[in-house]
Short mmCIF file of C-alpha atoms in Angstrom, two decimals:
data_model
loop_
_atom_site.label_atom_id
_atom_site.label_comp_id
_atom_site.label_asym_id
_atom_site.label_seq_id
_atom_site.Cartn_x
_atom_site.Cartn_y
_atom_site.Cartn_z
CA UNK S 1 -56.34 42.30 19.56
CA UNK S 2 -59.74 43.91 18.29
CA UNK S 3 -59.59 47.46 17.77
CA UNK S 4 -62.51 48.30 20.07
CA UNK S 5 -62.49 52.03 19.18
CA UNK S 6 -61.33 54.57 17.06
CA UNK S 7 -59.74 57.74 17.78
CA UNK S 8 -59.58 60.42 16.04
CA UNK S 9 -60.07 63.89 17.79
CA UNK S 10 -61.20 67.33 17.42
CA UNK S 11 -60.26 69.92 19.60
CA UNK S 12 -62.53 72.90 19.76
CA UNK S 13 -60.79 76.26 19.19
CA UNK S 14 -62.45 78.24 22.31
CA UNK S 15 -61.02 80.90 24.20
CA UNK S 16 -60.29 79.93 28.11
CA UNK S 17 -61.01 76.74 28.19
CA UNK S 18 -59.88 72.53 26.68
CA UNK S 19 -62.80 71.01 24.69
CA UNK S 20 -61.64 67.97 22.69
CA UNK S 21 -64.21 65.04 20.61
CA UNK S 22 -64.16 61.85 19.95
CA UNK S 23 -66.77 61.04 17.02
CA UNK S 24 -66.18 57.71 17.38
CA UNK S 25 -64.34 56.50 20.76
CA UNK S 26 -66.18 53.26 20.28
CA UNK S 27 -66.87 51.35 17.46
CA UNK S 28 -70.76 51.01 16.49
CA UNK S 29 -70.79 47.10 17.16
CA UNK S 30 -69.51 48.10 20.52
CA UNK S 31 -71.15 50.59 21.55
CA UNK S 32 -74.64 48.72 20.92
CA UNK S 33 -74.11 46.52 23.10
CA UNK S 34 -73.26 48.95 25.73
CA UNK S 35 -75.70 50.56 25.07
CA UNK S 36 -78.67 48.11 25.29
CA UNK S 37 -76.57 46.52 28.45
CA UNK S 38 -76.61 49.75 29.93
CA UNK S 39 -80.33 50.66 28.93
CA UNK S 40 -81.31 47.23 30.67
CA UNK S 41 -79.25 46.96 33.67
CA UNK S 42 -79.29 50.53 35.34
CA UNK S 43 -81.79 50.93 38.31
CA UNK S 44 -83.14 54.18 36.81
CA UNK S 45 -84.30 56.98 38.88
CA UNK S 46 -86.26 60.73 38.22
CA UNK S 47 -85.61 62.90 41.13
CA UNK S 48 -87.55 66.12 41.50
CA UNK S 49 -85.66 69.45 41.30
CA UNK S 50 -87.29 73.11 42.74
CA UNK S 51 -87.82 75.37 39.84
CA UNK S 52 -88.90 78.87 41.17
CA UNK S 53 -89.80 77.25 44.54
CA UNK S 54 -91.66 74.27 43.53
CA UNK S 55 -90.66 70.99 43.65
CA UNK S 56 -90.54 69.21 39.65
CA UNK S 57 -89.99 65.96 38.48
CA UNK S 58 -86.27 66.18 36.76
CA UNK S 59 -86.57 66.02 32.62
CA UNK S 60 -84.66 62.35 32.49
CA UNK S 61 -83.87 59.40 34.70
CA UNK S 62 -80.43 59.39 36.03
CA UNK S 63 -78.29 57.01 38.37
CA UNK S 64 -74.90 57.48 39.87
CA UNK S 65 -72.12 54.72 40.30
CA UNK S 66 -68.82 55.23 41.82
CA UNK S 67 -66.46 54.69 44.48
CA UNK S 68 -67.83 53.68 48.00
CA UNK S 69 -68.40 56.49 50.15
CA UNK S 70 -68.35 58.90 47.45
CA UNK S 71 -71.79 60.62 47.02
CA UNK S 72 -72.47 62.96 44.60
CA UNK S 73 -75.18 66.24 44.93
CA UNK S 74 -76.60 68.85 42.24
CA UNK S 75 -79.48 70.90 42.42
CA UNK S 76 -80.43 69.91 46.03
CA UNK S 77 -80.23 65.60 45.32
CA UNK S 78 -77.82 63.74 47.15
CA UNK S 79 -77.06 60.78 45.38
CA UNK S 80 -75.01 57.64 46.76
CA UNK S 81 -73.54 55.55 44.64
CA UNK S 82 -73.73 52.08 43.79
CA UNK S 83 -70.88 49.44 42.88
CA UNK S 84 -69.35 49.96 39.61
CA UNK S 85 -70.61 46.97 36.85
CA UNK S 86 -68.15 44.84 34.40
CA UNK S 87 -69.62 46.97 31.56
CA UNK S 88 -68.83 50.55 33.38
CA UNK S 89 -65.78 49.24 34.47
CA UNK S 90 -64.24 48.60 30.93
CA UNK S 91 -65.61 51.85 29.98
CA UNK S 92 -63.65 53.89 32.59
CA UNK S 93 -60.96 51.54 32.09
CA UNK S 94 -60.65 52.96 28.18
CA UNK S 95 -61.56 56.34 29.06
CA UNK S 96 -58.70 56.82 32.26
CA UNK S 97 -55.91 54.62 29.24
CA UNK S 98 -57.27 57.70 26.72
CA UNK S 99 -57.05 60.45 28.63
CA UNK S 100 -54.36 60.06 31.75
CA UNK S 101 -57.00 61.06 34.30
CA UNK S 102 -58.63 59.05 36.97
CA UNK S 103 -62.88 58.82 37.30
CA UNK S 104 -64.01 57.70 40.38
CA UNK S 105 -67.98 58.82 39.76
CA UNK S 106 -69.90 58.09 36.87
CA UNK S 107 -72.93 59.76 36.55
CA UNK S 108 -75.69 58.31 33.70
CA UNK S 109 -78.64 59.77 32.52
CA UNK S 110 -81.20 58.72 30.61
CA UNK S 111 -83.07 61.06 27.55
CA UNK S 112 -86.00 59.18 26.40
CA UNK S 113 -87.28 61.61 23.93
CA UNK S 114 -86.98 64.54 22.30
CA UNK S 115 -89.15 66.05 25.76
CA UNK S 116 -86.22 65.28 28.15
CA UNK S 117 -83.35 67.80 28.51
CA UNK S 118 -80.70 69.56 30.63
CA UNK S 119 -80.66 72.82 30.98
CA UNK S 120 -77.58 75.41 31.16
CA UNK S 121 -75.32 74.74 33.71
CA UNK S 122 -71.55 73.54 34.88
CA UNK S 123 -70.42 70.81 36.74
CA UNK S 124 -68.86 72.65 39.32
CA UNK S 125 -69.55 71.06 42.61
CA UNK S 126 -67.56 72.00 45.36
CA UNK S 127 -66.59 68.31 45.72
CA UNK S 128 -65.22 68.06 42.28
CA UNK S 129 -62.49 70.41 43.22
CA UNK S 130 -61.70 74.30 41.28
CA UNK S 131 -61.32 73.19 37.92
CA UNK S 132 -62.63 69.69 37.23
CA UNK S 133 -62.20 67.57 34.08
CA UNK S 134 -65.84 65.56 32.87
CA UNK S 135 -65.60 62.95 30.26
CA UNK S 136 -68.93 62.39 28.59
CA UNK S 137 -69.35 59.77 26.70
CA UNK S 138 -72.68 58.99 24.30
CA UNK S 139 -74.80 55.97 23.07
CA UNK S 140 -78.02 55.93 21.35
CA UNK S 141 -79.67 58.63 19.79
CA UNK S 142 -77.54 61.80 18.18
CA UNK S 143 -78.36 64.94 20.18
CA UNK S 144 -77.68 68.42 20.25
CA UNK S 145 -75.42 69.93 22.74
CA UNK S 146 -74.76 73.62 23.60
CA UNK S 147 -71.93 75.36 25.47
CA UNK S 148 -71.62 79.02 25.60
CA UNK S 149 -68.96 81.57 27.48
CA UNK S 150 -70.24 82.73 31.11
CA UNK S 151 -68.56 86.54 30.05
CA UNK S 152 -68.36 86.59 26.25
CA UNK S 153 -71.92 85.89 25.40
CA UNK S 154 -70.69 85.69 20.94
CA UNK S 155 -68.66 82.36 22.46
CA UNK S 156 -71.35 79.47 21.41
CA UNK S 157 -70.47 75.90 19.85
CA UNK S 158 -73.30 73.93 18.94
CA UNK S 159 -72.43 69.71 18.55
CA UNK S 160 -73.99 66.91 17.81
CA UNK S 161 -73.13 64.07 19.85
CA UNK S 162 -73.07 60.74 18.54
CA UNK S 163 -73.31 57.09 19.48
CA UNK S 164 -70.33 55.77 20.70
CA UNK S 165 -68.56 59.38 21.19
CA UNK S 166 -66.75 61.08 23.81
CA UNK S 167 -66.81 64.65 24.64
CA UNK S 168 -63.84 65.97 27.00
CA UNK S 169 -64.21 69.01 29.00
CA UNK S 170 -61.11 69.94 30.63
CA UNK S 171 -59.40 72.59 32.19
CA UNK S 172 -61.59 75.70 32.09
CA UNK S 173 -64.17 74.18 31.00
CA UNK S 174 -66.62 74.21 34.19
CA UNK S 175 -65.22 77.33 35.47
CA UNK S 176 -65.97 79.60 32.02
CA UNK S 177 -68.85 78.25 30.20
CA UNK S 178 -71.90 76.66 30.88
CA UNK S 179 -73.37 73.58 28.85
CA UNK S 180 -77.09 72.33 27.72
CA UNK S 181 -78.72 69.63 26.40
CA UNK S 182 -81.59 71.40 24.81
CA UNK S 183 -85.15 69.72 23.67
CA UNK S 184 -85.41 68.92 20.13
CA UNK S 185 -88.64 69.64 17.90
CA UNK S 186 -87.94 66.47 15.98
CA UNK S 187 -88.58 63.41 17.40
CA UNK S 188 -85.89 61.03 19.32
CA UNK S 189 -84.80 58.02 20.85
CA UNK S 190 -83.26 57.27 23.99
CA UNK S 191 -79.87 58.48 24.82
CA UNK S 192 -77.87 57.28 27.39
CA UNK S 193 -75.05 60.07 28.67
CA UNK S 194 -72.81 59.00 31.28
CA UNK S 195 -70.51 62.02 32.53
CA UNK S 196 -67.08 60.65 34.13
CA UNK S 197 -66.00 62.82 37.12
CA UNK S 198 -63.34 62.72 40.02
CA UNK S 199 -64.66 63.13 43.47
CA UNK S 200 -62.37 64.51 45.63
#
């Protein structure tokens, strides 16, 4: 059998909360080809958020997949989801064999450049339940990403998350800190995210 992906983890030594990463949960062969399958298959999308009462075109294209009946909403968008693909599939089906937890909502997003961004927040969603785990996994383009404590404002990790990573966030994680995906002054490449969640 081909060994599809490596693992070798790093567990983050923060207070209050389980943050462990993957710098290379799939190999690079692998994960370009999910990556261009991904960037050529998803039915893209930019929703508009309200920013200080107006309505704003959302920094990055996202699109939800999941379980039937299932929708997902942040920031005022309701999303529904549609059927899960072969190539999302055998992602979740690696991720839920890793980890011993069970996805039923993927959420992807597309960064195109170094313009498009994310700015602090947690998923926290009342239908995610009071302490919800997110697997995020990464392909494409490296990028920064930021978490920081919501009452110890020294607690700050910066990482750079790499093609063909995971990032875990697990218990604690959406209830203490908050997380960003900043904009870069250097240029970038597209980056495709997609942020495993359970939907109760």
């Amino acid at each position: 059998m081909l060994n599809l992906f490596k693992l070798d983890p790093i567990r983050l030594h923060l207070p209050d909360a389980e943050f462990i990463y993957y710098p290379q949960f799939f190999n690079k062969d692998l994960a370009d080809e999910l990556y261009q399958k991904l960037l050529d298959e998803t039915p893209w999308q930019q929703d508009e958020i309200t920013l200080f009462g107006k309505k704003v075109p959302q920094p990055r294209l996202t699109c939800l997949y999941g379980n039937e009946g299932k929708p997902y909403g942040y920031s005022g968008i309701i999303m529904q989801p549609h059927p899960w693909t072969v190539a999302l599939t055998y992602i979740k089906d690696c991720l839920e064999k890793e980890t011993q937890l069970h996805f039923t909502t993927v959420l992807l997003n597309l960064y195109r450049n170094e313009k498009d961004s994310n700015g602090w927040h947690a998923d926290n969603e009342k239908e995610l339940g009071k302490d919800p785990f997110i697997a995020s996994i990464s392909l494409g383009e490296t990028r920064k990403f930021q978490l920081k404590h919501n009452r110890l404002p020294n607690i700050k990790q910066d990482l750079n998350l790499e093609h063909g990573s995971l990032f875990l966030m697990k218990s604690g994680s959406q209830t203490h800190y908050k997380h960003q995906l900043p904009k870069s002054t250097q240029p970038k490449n597209n980056r495709i995210n997609l942020t495993f969640r359970n939907i109760l």
